[in-house]
GROMACS .gro file of C-alpha atoms in nm:
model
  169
    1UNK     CA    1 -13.116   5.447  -9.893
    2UNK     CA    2 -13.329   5.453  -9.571
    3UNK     CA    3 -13.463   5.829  -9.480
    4UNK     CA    4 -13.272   6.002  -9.184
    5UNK     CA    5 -13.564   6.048  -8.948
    6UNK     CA    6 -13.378   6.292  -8.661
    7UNK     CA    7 -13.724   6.430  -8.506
    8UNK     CA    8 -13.649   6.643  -8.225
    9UNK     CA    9 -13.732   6.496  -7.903
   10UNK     CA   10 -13.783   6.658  -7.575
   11UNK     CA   11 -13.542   6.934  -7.559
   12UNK     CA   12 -13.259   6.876  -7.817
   13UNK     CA   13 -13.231   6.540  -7.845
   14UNK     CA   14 -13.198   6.320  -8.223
   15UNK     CA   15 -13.283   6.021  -8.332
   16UNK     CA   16 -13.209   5.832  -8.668
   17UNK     CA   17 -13.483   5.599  -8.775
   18UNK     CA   18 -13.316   5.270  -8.779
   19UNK     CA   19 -13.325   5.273  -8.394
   20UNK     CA   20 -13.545   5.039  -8.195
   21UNK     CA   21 -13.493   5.212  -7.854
   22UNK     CA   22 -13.764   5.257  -7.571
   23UNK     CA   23 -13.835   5.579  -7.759
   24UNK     CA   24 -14.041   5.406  -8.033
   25UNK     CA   25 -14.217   5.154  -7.778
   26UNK     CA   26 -14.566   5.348  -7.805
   27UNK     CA   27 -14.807   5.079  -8.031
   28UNK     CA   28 -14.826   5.277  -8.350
   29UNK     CA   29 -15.186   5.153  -8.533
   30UNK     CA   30 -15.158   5.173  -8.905
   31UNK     CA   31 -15.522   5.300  -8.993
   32UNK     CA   32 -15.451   5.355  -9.385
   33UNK     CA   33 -15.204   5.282  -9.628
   34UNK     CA   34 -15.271   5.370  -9.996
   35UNK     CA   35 -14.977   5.320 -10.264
   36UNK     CA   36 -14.914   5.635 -10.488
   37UNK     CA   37 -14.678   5.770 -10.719
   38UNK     CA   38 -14.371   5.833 -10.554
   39UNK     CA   39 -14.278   6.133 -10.771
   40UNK     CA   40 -14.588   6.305 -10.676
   41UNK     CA   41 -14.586   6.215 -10.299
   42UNK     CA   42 -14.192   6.386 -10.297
   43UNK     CA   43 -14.299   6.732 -10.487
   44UNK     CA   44 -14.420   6.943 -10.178
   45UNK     CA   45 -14.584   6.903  -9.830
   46UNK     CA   46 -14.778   7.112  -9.660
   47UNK     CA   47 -14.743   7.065  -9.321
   48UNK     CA   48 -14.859   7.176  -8.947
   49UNK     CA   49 -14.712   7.567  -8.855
   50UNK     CA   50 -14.511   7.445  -8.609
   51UNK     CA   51 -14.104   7.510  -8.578
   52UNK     CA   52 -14.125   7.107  -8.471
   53UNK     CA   53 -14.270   6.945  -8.708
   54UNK     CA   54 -14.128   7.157  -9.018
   55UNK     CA   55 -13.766   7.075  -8.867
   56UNK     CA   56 -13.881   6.704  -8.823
   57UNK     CA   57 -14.006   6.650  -9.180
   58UNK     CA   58 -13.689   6.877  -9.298
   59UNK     CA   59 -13.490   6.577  -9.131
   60UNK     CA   60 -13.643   6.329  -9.349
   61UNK     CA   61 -13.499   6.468  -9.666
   62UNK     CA   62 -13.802   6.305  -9.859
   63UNK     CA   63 -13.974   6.614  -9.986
   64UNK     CA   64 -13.834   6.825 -10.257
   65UNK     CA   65 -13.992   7.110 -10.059
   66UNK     CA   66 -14.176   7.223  -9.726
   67UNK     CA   67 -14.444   7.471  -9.689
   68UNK     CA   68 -14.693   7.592  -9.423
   69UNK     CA   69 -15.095   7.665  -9.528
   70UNK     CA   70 -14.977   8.021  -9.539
   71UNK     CA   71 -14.661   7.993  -9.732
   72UNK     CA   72 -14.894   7.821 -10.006
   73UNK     CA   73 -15.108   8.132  -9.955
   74UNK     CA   74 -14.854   8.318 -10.052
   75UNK     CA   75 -14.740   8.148 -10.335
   76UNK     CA   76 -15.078   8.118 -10.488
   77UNK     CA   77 -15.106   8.509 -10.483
   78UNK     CA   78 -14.764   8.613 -10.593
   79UNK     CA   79 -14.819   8.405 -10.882
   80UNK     CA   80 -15.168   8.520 -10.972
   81UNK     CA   81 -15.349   8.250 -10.877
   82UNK     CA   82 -15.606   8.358 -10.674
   83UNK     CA   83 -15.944   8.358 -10.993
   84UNK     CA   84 -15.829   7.964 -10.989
   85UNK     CA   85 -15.721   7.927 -10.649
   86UNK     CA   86 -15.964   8.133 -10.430
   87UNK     CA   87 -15.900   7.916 -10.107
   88UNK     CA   88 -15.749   7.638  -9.997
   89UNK     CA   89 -15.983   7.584  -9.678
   90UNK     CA   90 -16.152   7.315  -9.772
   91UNK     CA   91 -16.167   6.988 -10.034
   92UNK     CA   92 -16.226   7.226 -10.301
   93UNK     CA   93 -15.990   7.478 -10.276
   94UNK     CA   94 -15.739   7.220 -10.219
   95UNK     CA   95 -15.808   7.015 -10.493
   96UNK     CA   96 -15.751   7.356 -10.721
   97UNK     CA   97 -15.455   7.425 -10.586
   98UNK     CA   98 -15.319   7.054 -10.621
   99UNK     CA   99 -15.398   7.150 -10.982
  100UNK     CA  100 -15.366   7.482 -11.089
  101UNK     CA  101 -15.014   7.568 -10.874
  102UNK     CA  102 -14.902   7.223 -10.818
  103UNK     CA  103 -14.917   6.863 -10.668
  104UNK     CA  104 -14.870   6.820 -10.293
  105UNK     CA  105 -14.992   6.670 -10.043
  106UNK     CA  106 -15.078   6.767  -9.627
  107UNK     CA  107 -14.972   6.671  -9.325
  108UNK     CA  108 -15.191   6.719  -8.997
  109UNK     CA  109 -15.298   6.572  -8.710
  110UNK     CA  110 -15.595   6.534  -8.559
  111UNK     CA  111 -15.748   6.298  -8.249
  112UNK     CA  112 -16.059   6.107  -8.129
  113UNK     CA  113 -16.201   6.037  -7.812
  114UNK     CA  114 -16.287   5.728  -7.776
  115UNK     CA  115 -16.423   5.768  -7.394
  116UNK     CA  116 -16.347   5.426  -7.217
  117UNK     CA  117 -16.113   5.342  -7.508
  118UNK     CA  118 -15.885   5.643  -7.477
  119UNK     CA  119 -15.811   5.946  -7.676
  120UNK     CA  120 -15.649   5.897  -7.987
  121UNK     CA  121 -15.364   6.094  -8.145
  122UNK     CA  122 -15.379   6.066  -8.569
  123UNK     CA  123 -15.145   6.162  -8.812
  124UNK     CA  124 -15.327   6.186  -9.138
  125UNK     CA  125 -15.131   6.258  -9.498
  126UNK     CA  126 -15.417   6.426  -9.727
  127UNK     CA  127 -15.354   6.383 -10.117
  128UNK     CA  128 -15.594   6.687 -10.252
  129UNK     CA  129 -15.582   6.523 -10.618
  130UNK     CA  130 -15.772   6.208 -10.480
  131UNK     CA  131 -15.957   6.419 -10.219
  132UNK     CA  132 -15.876   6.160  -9.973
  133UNK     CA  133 -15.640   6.038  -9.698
  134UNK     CA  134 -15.355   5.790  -9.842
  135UNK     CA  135 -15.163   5.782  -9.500
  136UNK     CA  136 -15.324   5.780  -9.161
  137UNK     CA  137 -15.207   5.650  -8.813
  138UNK     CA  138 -15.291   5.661  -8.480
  139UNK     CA  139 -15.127   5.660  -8.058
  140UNK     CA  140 -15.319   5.591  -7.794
  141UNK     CA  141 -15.277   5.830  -7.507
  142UNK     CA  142 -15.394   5.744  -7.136
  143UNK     CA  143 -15.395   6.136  -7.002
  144UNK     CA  144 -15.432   6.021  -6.670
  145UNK     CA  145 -15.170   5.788  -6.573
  146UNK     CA  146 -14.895   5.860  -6.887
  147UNK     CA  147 -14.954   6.168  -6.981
  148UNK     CA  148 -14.819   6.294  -7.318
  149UNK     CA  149 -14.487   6.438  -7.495
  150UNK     CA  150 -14.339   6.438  -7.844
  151UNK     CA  151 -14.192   6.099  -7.722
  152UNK     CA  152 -14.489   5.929  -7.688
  153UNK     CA  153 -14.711   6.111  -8.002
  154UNK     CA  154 -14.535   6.281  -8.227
  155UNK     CA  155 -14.232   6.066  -8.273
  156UNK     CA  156 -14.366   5.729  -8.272
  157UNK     CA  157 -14.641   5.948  -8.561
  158UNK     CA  158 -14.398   6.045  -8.755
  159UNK     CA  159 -14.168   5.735  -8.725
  160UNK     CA  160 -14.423   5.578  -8.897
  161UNK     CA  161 -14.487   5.768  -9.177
  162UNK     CA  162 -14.077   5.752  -9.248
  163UNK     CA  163 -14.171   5.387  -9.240
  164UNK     CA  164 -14.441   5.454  -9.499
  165UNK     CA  165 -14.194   5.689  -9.710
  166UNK     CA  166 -13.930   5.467  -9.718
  167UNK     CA  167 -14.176   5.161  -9.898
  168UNK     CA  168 -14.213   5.437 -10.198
  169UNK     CA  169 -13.846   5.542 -10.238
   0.00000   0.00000   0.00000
């Protein structure tokens, strides 16, 4: 069964991803691809606080369950986790909470510029119980002359990764 991508577009506008429309004709560049478990990879994301995104990765109906950074925060202290789980700001803290509340992994994106090469829009998929990124992608962007929307970042981003998701079902 092939995940139903709709990722909300300029305004209200879905998409399903097996479309090949103008809308997916920004040059997605595959920058890392690791293979993991598939039943760990589904448990829980952590994703981006951002109405957008959370409805986007809701619409892949991959992940068993959705959180924010401070949902998690939450979680970890109504359950008493906080002696084990004192943060979750950096490698360390994550990796504790992978461990001691449960596996996830994060989604968030970050970018580069590259100066005469262009600025760079990433999508990166963080497993804390490797400490290391086992999906990452990348958009070009030319600011100047194109400008940027959902359409030409975050979709074509997150298209992707359904891509990747859908190889581990």
């Amino acid at each position: 069964m092939k995940l139903n991508v709709a990722l909300l577009l300029t305004g209200s506008l879905f998409l399903s991803a097996n479309f090949n429309t103008v809308y997916s004709q920004k040059t997605v560049t595959i920058l890392k691809k690791v293979e993991v478990n598939p039943d760990t990879l589904k448990t829980l994301i952590i994703v981006p606080d951002n109405e957008k995104i959370i409805k986007q990765v809701k619409e892949m109906s991959y992940f068993k369950e959705i959180k924010t950074i401070k949902e998690l925060q939450q979680e970890i202290i109504a359950k008493g986790l906080t002696d084990k789980i004192p943060n979750v700001s950096d490698r360390i803290g994550l990796y504790n909470a992978y461990k001691y509340y449960k596996p996830f992994v994060m989604l968030y994106f970050s970018s580069e510029d590259k100066k005469l090469e262009g600025l760079r829009i990433r999508l990166n998929l963080f497993d804390p119980g490797r400490s290391d990124i086992i999906f990452q992608n990348e958009v070009r962007i030319n600011l100047m002359w194109e400008g940027t929307s959902d359409k030409k970042t975050i979709f074509p981003l997150l298209k992707s990764l359904a891509e990747y998701l859908n190889e581990r079902k």
